[in-house]
Structures are given as C-alpha cells and as structure tokens.
Coordinates of C-alpha atoms in Angstrom, one line a residue:
Chain A
M714 CA 38.3 -178.2 -64.3
E715 CA 35.1 -176.8 -64.7
K716 CA 33.5 -180.2 -63.8
E717 CA 36.2 -180.6 -60.7
H718 CA 35.2 -177.0 -59.7
T719 CA 31.2 -178.1 -59.8
E720 CA 32.0 -181.2 -57.8
T721 CA 34.0 -179.5 -55.2
R722 CA 31.3 -176.8 -54.8
S723 CA 28.4 -179.6 -54.6
T724 CA 30.5 -181.7 -52.1
A725 CA 30.7 -178.4 -50.1
E726 CA 27.1 -177.7 -50.5
E727 CA 26.4 -181.2 -49.3
S728 CA 28.4 -181.0 -45.9
Y729 CA 27.6 -177.5 -45.1
P730 CA 24.1 -176.7 -46.3
I731 CA 22.2 -173.4 -45.6
R732 CA 18.8 -173.2 -44.1
L733 CA 16.9 -171.3 -41.5
L734 CA 16.9 -171.9 -38.3
Q735 CA 14.2 -174.1 -36.3
L736 CA 13.6 -174.0 -32.6
S737 CA 14.7 -177.6 -32.5
D738 CA 18.0 -176.7 -33.6
K739 CA 18.4 -175.9 -29.8
D740 CA 19.4 -179.9 -29.4
K741 CA 22.0 -179.2 -32.3
G742 CA 23.8 -176.5 -30.2
F743 CA 23.1 -173.2 -31.4
V744 CA 22.9 -171.9 -28.3
D745 CA 26.5 -172.7 -27.3
L746 CA 27.5 -171.2 -30.7
L747 CA 26.2 -168.0 -29.7
K748 CA 28.4 -168.2 -26.6
Q749 CA 31.6 -167.9 -28.7
L750 CA 30.2 -164.4 -29.8
T751 CA 29.0 -163.0 -26.6
L752 CA 27.2 -163.4 -23.5
C753 CA 24.7 -166.1 -23.6
D754 CA 24.6 -168.4 -20.7
S755 CA 21.2 -168.8 -19.4
I756 CA 18.6 -168.9 -21.8
S757 CA 15.3 -170.7 -20.6
D758 CA 13.6 -173.1 -23.1
V759 CA 10.4 -171.2 -22.2
D760 CA 12.0 -167.8 -23.3
L761 CA 13.7 -169.2 -26.1
A762 CA 10.8 -170.4 -27.7
A763 CA 8.9 -167.0 -26.9
R764 CA 11.5 -165.3 -28.5
F765 CA 11.5 -167.6 -31.3
E766 CA 7.8 -167.0 -31.9
D767 CA 8.1 -163.5 -31.4
I768 CA 10.7 -163.2 -34.4
S769 CA 8.9 -165.8 -36.6
A770 CA 5.8 -163.6 -36.6
H771 CA 7.8 -160.9 -38.5
G772 CA 8.0 -163.7 -41.5
D773 CA 10.4 -162.5 -44.4
D774 CA 11.5 -159.1 -42.4
H775 CA 13.6 -161.0 -39.7
I776 CA 15.3 -164.5 -40.5
I777 CA 17.8 -166.2 -38.7
C778 CA 20.0 -168.7 -41.1
V779 CA 22.3 -171.7 -39.6
I780 CA 24.3 -174.0 -41.4
E781 CA 24.3 -177.3 -40.1
E782 CA 27.5 -179.9 -40.5
N783 CA 26.0 -183.1 -42.2
H784 CA 28.4 -185.5 -40.7
S785 CA 28.0 -184.1 -36.8
Q786 CA 24.4 -182.9 -37.1
K787 CA 25.7 -179.6 -35.2
I788 CA 24.9 -175.9 -36.0
I789 CA 28.1 -174.4 -36.7
A790 CA 27.2 -171.2 -38.2
F791 CA 24.3 -168.5 -37.6
G792 CA 23.3 -165.2 -38.8
I793 CA 20.3 -162.8 -38.3
L794 CA 18.8 -160.4 -41.1
F795 CA 16.4 -157.9 -39.8
I796 CA 14.5 -155.3 -42.2
E797 CA 14.0 -151.8 -41.3
K798 CA 11.3 -150.3 -42.3
K799 CA 11.8 -146.7 -42.9
I800 CA 9.4 -143.2 -43.8
I801 CA 12.5 -142.0 -45.2
R802 CA 13.7 -142.9 -48.9
N803 CA 9.8 -143.0 -49.8
C804 CA 9.0 -145.7 -47.2
G805 CA 12.1 -147.7 -48.0
K806 CA 13.6 -150.6 -46.2
V807 CA 17.2 -151.2 -44.9
G808 CA 18.6 -154.8 -44.3
R809 CA 20.6 -155.2 -41.2
I810 CA 23.0 -158.4 -41.0
E811 CA 23.6 -159.2 -37.1
D812 CA 25.1 -161.8 -34.7
I813 CA 27.3 -163.9 -37.6
V814 CA 29.1 -166.5 -35.8
V815 CA 30.9 -169.6 -37.1
D816 CA 32.1 -172.2 -34.9
F817 CA 35.8 -171.6 -33.9
S818 CA 36.8 -175.3 -34.9
I819 CA 35.7 -174.6 -38.7
R820 CA 38.2 -173.0 -40.7
G821 CA 38.8 -172.3 -44.0
K822 CA 35.7 -172.8 -45.4
H823 CA 34.2 -169.3 -45.9
L824 CA 31.4 -170.0 -44.2
E825 CA 30.8 -166.6 -42.8
Q826 CA 30.7 -165.2 -46.2
K827 CA 28.1 -168.0 -47.2
I828 CA 25.7 -166.7 -44.2
I829 CA 26.6 -162.9 -45.6
R830 CA 25.6 -163.9 -49.2
F831 CA 22.5 -165.5 -47.8
L832 CA 21.3 -162.8 -46.3
S833 CA 22.4 -160.1 -48.5
E834 CA 20.2 -161.9 -51.2
H835 CA 17.2 -162.1 -49.0
A836 CA 17.5 -158.3 -48.2
K837 CA 17.5 -158.1 -52.1
S838 CA 14.7 -159.9 -52.6
V839 CA 12.5 -158.3 -50.2
G840 CA 13.2 -154.8 -51.7
C841 CA 15.8 -152.9 -49.6
Y842 CA 17.7 -150.4 -50.6
K843 CA 20.5 -150.9 -48.9
I844 CA 22.3 -153.6 -46.1
I845 CA 24.3 -152.7 -43.0
P846 CA 26.3 -155.7 -41.6
D847 CA 27.2 -156.1 -38.3
D848 CA 29.3 -153.5 -37.0
D849 CA 31.3 -156.0 -34.9
D850 CA 32.0 -158.0 -38.3
E851 CA 36.1 -156.9 -38.4
M852 CA 36.9 -160.1 -39.5
N853 CA 34.7 -159.9 -43.0
K854 CA 35.8 -156.2 -43.7
E855 CA 37.9 -157.1 -46.6
F856 CA 35.0 -159.2 -48.2
Y857 CA 32.7 -156.7 -47.7
E858 CA 35.0 -154.5 -49.6
K859 CA 35.2 -156.7 -52.1
C860 CA 31.7 -157.0 -52.3
G861 CA 31.5 -153.1 -52.8
F862 CA 30.6 -152.1 -49.4
K863 CA 31.7 -148.8 -48.1
E864 CA 32.6 -147.3 -45.1
K865 CA 29.8 -145.2 -43.9
G866 CA 30.6 -143.8 -40.3
V867 CA 31.7 -144.6 -36.9
V868 CA 29.0 -146.2 -34.7
M869 CA 28.7 -145.2 -30.9
E870 CA 26.6 -147.5 -28.3
L871 CA 25.8 -147.4 -24.8
Y872 CA 25.1 -150.1 -22.6
F873 CA 22.5 -149.4 -19.5
D874 CA 23.5 -150.4 -16.1
Chain B
M1472 CA 17.7 -119.3 -9.6
E1473 CA 15.9 -122.7 -9.6
K1474 CA 12.5 -121.0 -9.8
E1475 CA 13.9 -119.3 -13.0
H1476 CA 15.1 -122.4 -14.7
T1477 CA 12.4 -124.1 -13.8
E1478 CA 10.1 -121.7 -15.5
T1479 CA 12.4 -121.3 -18.7
R1480 CA 12.2 -125.1 -19.1
S1481 CA 8.7 -125.1 -18.4
T1482 CA 8.2 -122.5 -21.4
A1483 CA 10.4 -124.5 -23.6
E1484 CA 8.4 -127.4 -22.9
E1485 CA 5.0 -125.7 -23.8
S1486 CA 6.7 -124.4 -27.1
Y1487 CA 8.1 -127.6 -28.2
P1488 CA 6.0 -130.6 -26.7
I1489 CA 7.3 -134.0 -27.8
R1490 CA 5.1 -136.6 -28.6
L1491 CA 4.6 -139.7 -30.6
L1492 CA 3.6 -139.2 -33.9
Q1493 CA 0.2 -139.5 -35.7
L1494 CA -1.0 -140.3 -39.2
S1495 CA -2.5 -136.8 -39.6
D1496 CA 0.9 -135.0 -38.8
K1497 CA 1.4 -135.3 -42.8
D1498 CA -0.8 -132.1 -42.8
K1499 CA 1.6 -130.7 -40.3
G1500 CA 4.7 -131.3 -42.7
F1501 CA 6.8 -134.1 -41.4
V1502 CA 7.3 -135.6 -44.8
D1503 CA 8.9 -132.4 -46.3
L1504 CA 11.1 -132.0 -42.6
L1505 CA 12.5 -135.7 -43.3
K1506 CA 13.6 -134.3 -47.2
Q1507 CA 15.9 -132.1 -45.0
L1508 CA 17.6 -135.3 -44.0
T1509 CA 17.6 -137.6 -47.0
L1510 CA 15.6 -138.8 -50.2
C1511 CA 11.8 -138.7 -49.1
D1512 CA 9.8 -136.9 -52.0
S1513 CA 6.9 -139.2 -53.3
I1514 CA 5.2 -140.6 -50.9
S1515 CA 1.7 -141.2 -51.5
D1516 CA -1.1 -141.0 -48.8
V1517 CA -1.8 -145.0 -49.4
D1518 CA 1.8 -145.9 -49.1
L1519 CA 2.4 -143.5 -46.0
A1520 CA -0.8 -145.1 -44.1
A1521 CA 0.5 -148.5 -44.7
R1522 CA 3.7 -147.8 -43.6
F1523 CA 2.5 -146.1 -40.5
E1524 CA 0.1 -149.0 -39.6
D1525 CA 2.7 -151.7 -40.3
I1526 CA 5.2 -149.6 -37.6
S1527 CA 2.2 -149.0 -35.0
A1528 CA 1.6 -153.0 -35.1
H1529 CA 4.8 -153.2 -33.3
G1530 CA 3.8 -151.0 -30.4
D1531 CA 6.4 -150.3 -27.9
D1532 CA 9.2 -151.5 -30.1
H1533 CA 9.0 -149.4 -32.9
I1534 CA 8.1 -145.8 -32.1
I1535 CA 8.3 -142.1 -33.9
C1536 CA 8.4 -139.0 -31.9
V1537 CA 7.9 -135.8 -33.1
I1538 CA 7.9 -132.2 -31.7
E1539 CA 5.3 -129.9 -32.8
E1540 CA 6.0 -126.2 -32.9
N1541 CA 3.2 -124.5 -30.7
H1542 CA 2.8 -121.3 -32.6
S1543 CA 3.0 -122.6 -36.2
Q1544 CA 1.7 -126.1 -35.4
K1545 CA 4.2 -127.6 -37.6
I1546 CA 6.2 -130.5 -37.0
I1547 CA 10.0 -129.3 -36.8
A1548 CA 11.7 -132.5 -35.2
F1549 CA 11.4 -136.1 -35.7
G1550 CA 13.5 -139.3 -34.3
I1551 CA 12.7 -143.0 -34.6
L1552 CA 13.4 -145.8 -32.0
F1553 CA 13.0 -149.6 -33.1
I1554 CA 14.0 -152.3 -30.6
E1555 CA 16.0 -155.3 -32.1
K1556 CA 15.3 -158.3 -30.5
K1557 CA 18.0 -160.9 -30.1
I1558 CA 19.0 -164.4 -28.9
I1559 CA 22.3 -163.3 -27.6
R1560 CA 22.3 -161.8 -24.3
N1561 CA 19.9 -164.1 -23.0
C1562 CA 17.3 -162.8 -25.5
G1563 CA 18.1 -159.3 -25.0
K1564 CA 16.9 -156.3 -26.7
V1565 CA 18.7 -153.4 -28.5
G1566 CA 17.3 -150.1 -29.1
R1567 CA 18.4 -148.2 -32.6
I1568 CA 17.7 -144.7 -32.6
E1569 CA 17.4 -143.7 -36.4
D1570 CA 16.5 -140.5 -38.9
I1571 CA 16.8 -138.0 -36.4
V1572 CA 16.0 -134.6 -38.0
V1573 CA 15.3 -131.1 -36.5
D1574 CA 13.9 -128.0 -39.2
F1575 CA 17.0 -126.1 -40.3
S1576 CA 15.4 -122.8 -39.0
I1577 CA 15.6 -124.1 -35.7
R1578 CA 18.7 -123.2 -33.7
G1579 CA 19.9 -123.5 -30.4
K1580 CA 16.8 -125.1 -28.7
H1581 CA 18.8 -128.3 -28.4
L1582 CA 15.7 -130.4 -29.7
E1583 CA 18.0 -133.4 -31.4
Q1584 CA 19.1 -133.8 -27.6
K1585 CA 15.6 -134.1 -26.4
I1586 CA 14.6 -136.5 -29.2
I1587 CA 17.5 -138.3 -28.2
R1588 CA 16.6 -138.5 -24.2
F1589 CA 12.9 -139.1 -24.9
L1590 CA 13.8 -142.1 -27.2
S1591 CA 16.9 -143.4 -25.0
E1592 CA 14.5 -143.6 -21.9
H1593 CA 11.7 -145.3 -23.8
A1594 CA 14.5 -148.0 -24.7
K1595 CA 15.5 -148.5 -21.1
S1596 CA 12.0 -148.6 -20.0
V1597 CA 11.1 -151.6 -22.3
G1598 CA 14.4 -153.8 -21.1
C1599 CA 17.3 -153.0 -23.7
Y1600 CA 20.6 -153.7 -22.4
K1601 CA 22.0 -151.2 -25.0
I1602 CA 21.2 -148.4 -27.4
I1603 CA 22.9 -147.7 -30.7
P1604 CA 22.4 -144.1 -32.0
D1605 CA 21.8 -143.6 -35.9
D1606 CA 25.7 -143.5 -37.4
D1607 CA 24.9 -140.8 -39.6
D1608 CA 24.0 -138.7 -36.3
E1609 CA 27.8 -136.9 -36.6
M1610 CA 26.2 -133.7 -35.4
N1611 CA 25.4 -134.9 -31.5
K1612 CA 28.6 -137.0 -31.1
E1613 CA 29.6 -134.6 -28.5
F1614 CA 26.5 -134.9 -26.8
Y1615 CA 26.5 -138.7 -26.8
E1616 CA 30.1 -138.9 -25.6
K1617 CA 28.8 -136.4 -22.6
C1618 CA 25.9 -139.0 -22.0
G1619 CA 28.6 -142.2 -21.8
F1620 CA 28.3 -143.5 -25.5
K1621 CA 31.5 -145.0 -26.7
E1622 CA 33.0 -145.5 -30.0
K1623 CA 32.1 -149.2 -30.8
G1624 CA 33.6 -149.5 -34.5
V1625 CA 33.1 -148.9 -38.6
V1626 CA 30.3 -149.4 -39.7
M1627 CA 30.0 -150.3 -43.5
E1628 CA 26.7 -150.1 -46.1
L1629 CA 25.9 -151.2 -49.7
Y1630 CA 23.4 -149.7 -51.7
F1631 CA 21.6 -151.9 -54.1
D1632 CA 21.2 -150.7 -57.7

C-alpha cells in the first residue's frame, strides 16, 4: 500500500510540478488563467514585465508560484504570497496569501491546497508569525479550518471610481 | 457658522497635526503607543532602525502616519498603509490600512478617522483601485460604512507556534 501511495503521489508531482512564476510563463497562458479569477483583460507586455520586475525585486518577500501541467505545458494554477513587515509584534512579519486560481477544467487534484501549502511553508521559513489567506478564498474554507486556521473577523473594502 | 466651524477645525489641526513617522519619534513614545494595540514589548533600537529603513525604501508604497499632540509632544495616533502590487486587475494596486491605534486617553477627537482619511487619500493618489482596512478595526465599522465601504467576507488566520 505504501509503495502504491508513494507512486501515485510521485506521478502527481511529475504531472503537476509547482515552481515560481517566470515572465516567459505568459506564453503558457497564466494571464488567461487569471481572467478566471477577476478582471485581467488588457495587460501589455511592457506593463507585465515592469510589474514582474517590481515584484521580483522583493525576493523572498513577494513570491508567485504556479503549477504547470506537464502534458499541455500550460500554467493551470497560480498563487501569491507577500510578506507584510510590521512594527508591532516586535518588528514581526505577516504572510498574506492572495489571488489563488486553478483552471476550472482541472478538478479533484487538490491543486489549490498544494499552492496554499507551498506558500504557507515559505511564509513560515522566512519567519512570519502568522499567515492570512485571501478573504475571497471561500472555496478552501474547510481546508483552512482543518489546517488550524481560525476566523478572525469581517473584512471590508472600498472601490474607488 | 462657517467661520466658526473653520476656526474650530483649524485649532484641531494645530493641536493634532498629522504627518509621516520619523525614526526619532521613538523618543516621543510611539512604541509605547503600539503596546496599546498588541504585543510590542522588546524592540531594540537596531531592529527598529532596520525595519524603518526597510519600510522607507518602499517610498509611497508603504507609509506610516502619526499624530503628535502639540502640547505634550507625544505621538498619540498611528496608522500604516501599504500598497499591494497585483497582476490581476491589469497590474492594479490595492491599499491596505493596518495597525491603527489612538492613545486611549484621547477621546472624542475622531483621530482614528483622521488617520483613515489621510491613508485613504494617499492610496487613491497613488492609483489604487481599492482599499481594504484592517480587519481588526471593528471600532470604526460604522465610519467605514458611512464612507461607502462594503463587507467583503470573512477573513481567517493561522498563528505559527
């Protein structure tokens, strides 16, 4: 049983490896993937390169991870972690997990959870005292609860015109 | 009436001017003020200077504002805005208001709201498409609602050991 389980997991790893985003992933459809999450319809190559460079400059404090489907070579999952540097909590750090999206055609592979685990482990490794997942991420609420997350409160927002 | 209102506001401005934090404000008690919000009991001067430098390096993308009480020269209010750079929303930006605290001895001056307005205006001026206030900031929920904020959802968190 153990051997079979290991082999199944290994096959899944090979089919859906997780790694950091590269700018060249635009050709593998990650911007199209983001359209499944929200408005993201007109990013020029110049704007995207500038934003990618800006985020990359933060190193371990702002990472974007993706899952590429091996057989199609398409980006089919995406998630962001950025580190908020506090003065409270004795200059502590908080990890914020944002903008998780998995291609709607991929079901039952628990790829959201793979993204969340990857980002959470990174947050812990860089010394965050806590992590706060995306407040839009209702889909994974049960998973978060199983991992020990607690409800903190209600979040509000204001869109500018 | 208009003249009287203007004079009252002007006096309040002079007594409680709002400005950006300076590192030397440690001598004006801002770390003690943060203890009223949460754990913040052992920041060394070296750690504080390093964190201040780190935050300052972000320029307009991570600001801390304070209110200094003129007669006591003490920092009696504090709030943070940091800008999250997205890829969604066509490389949009979100402003997050965090860690607002007003000295518990100061009542009825609406200083929290002064902080929130200052940070919100800054977020708008640097092109954020929305702002999200601190989810701990229950005290100002009514004020946020009056300003047009809407409830977005429930936020969760996980503290690492």
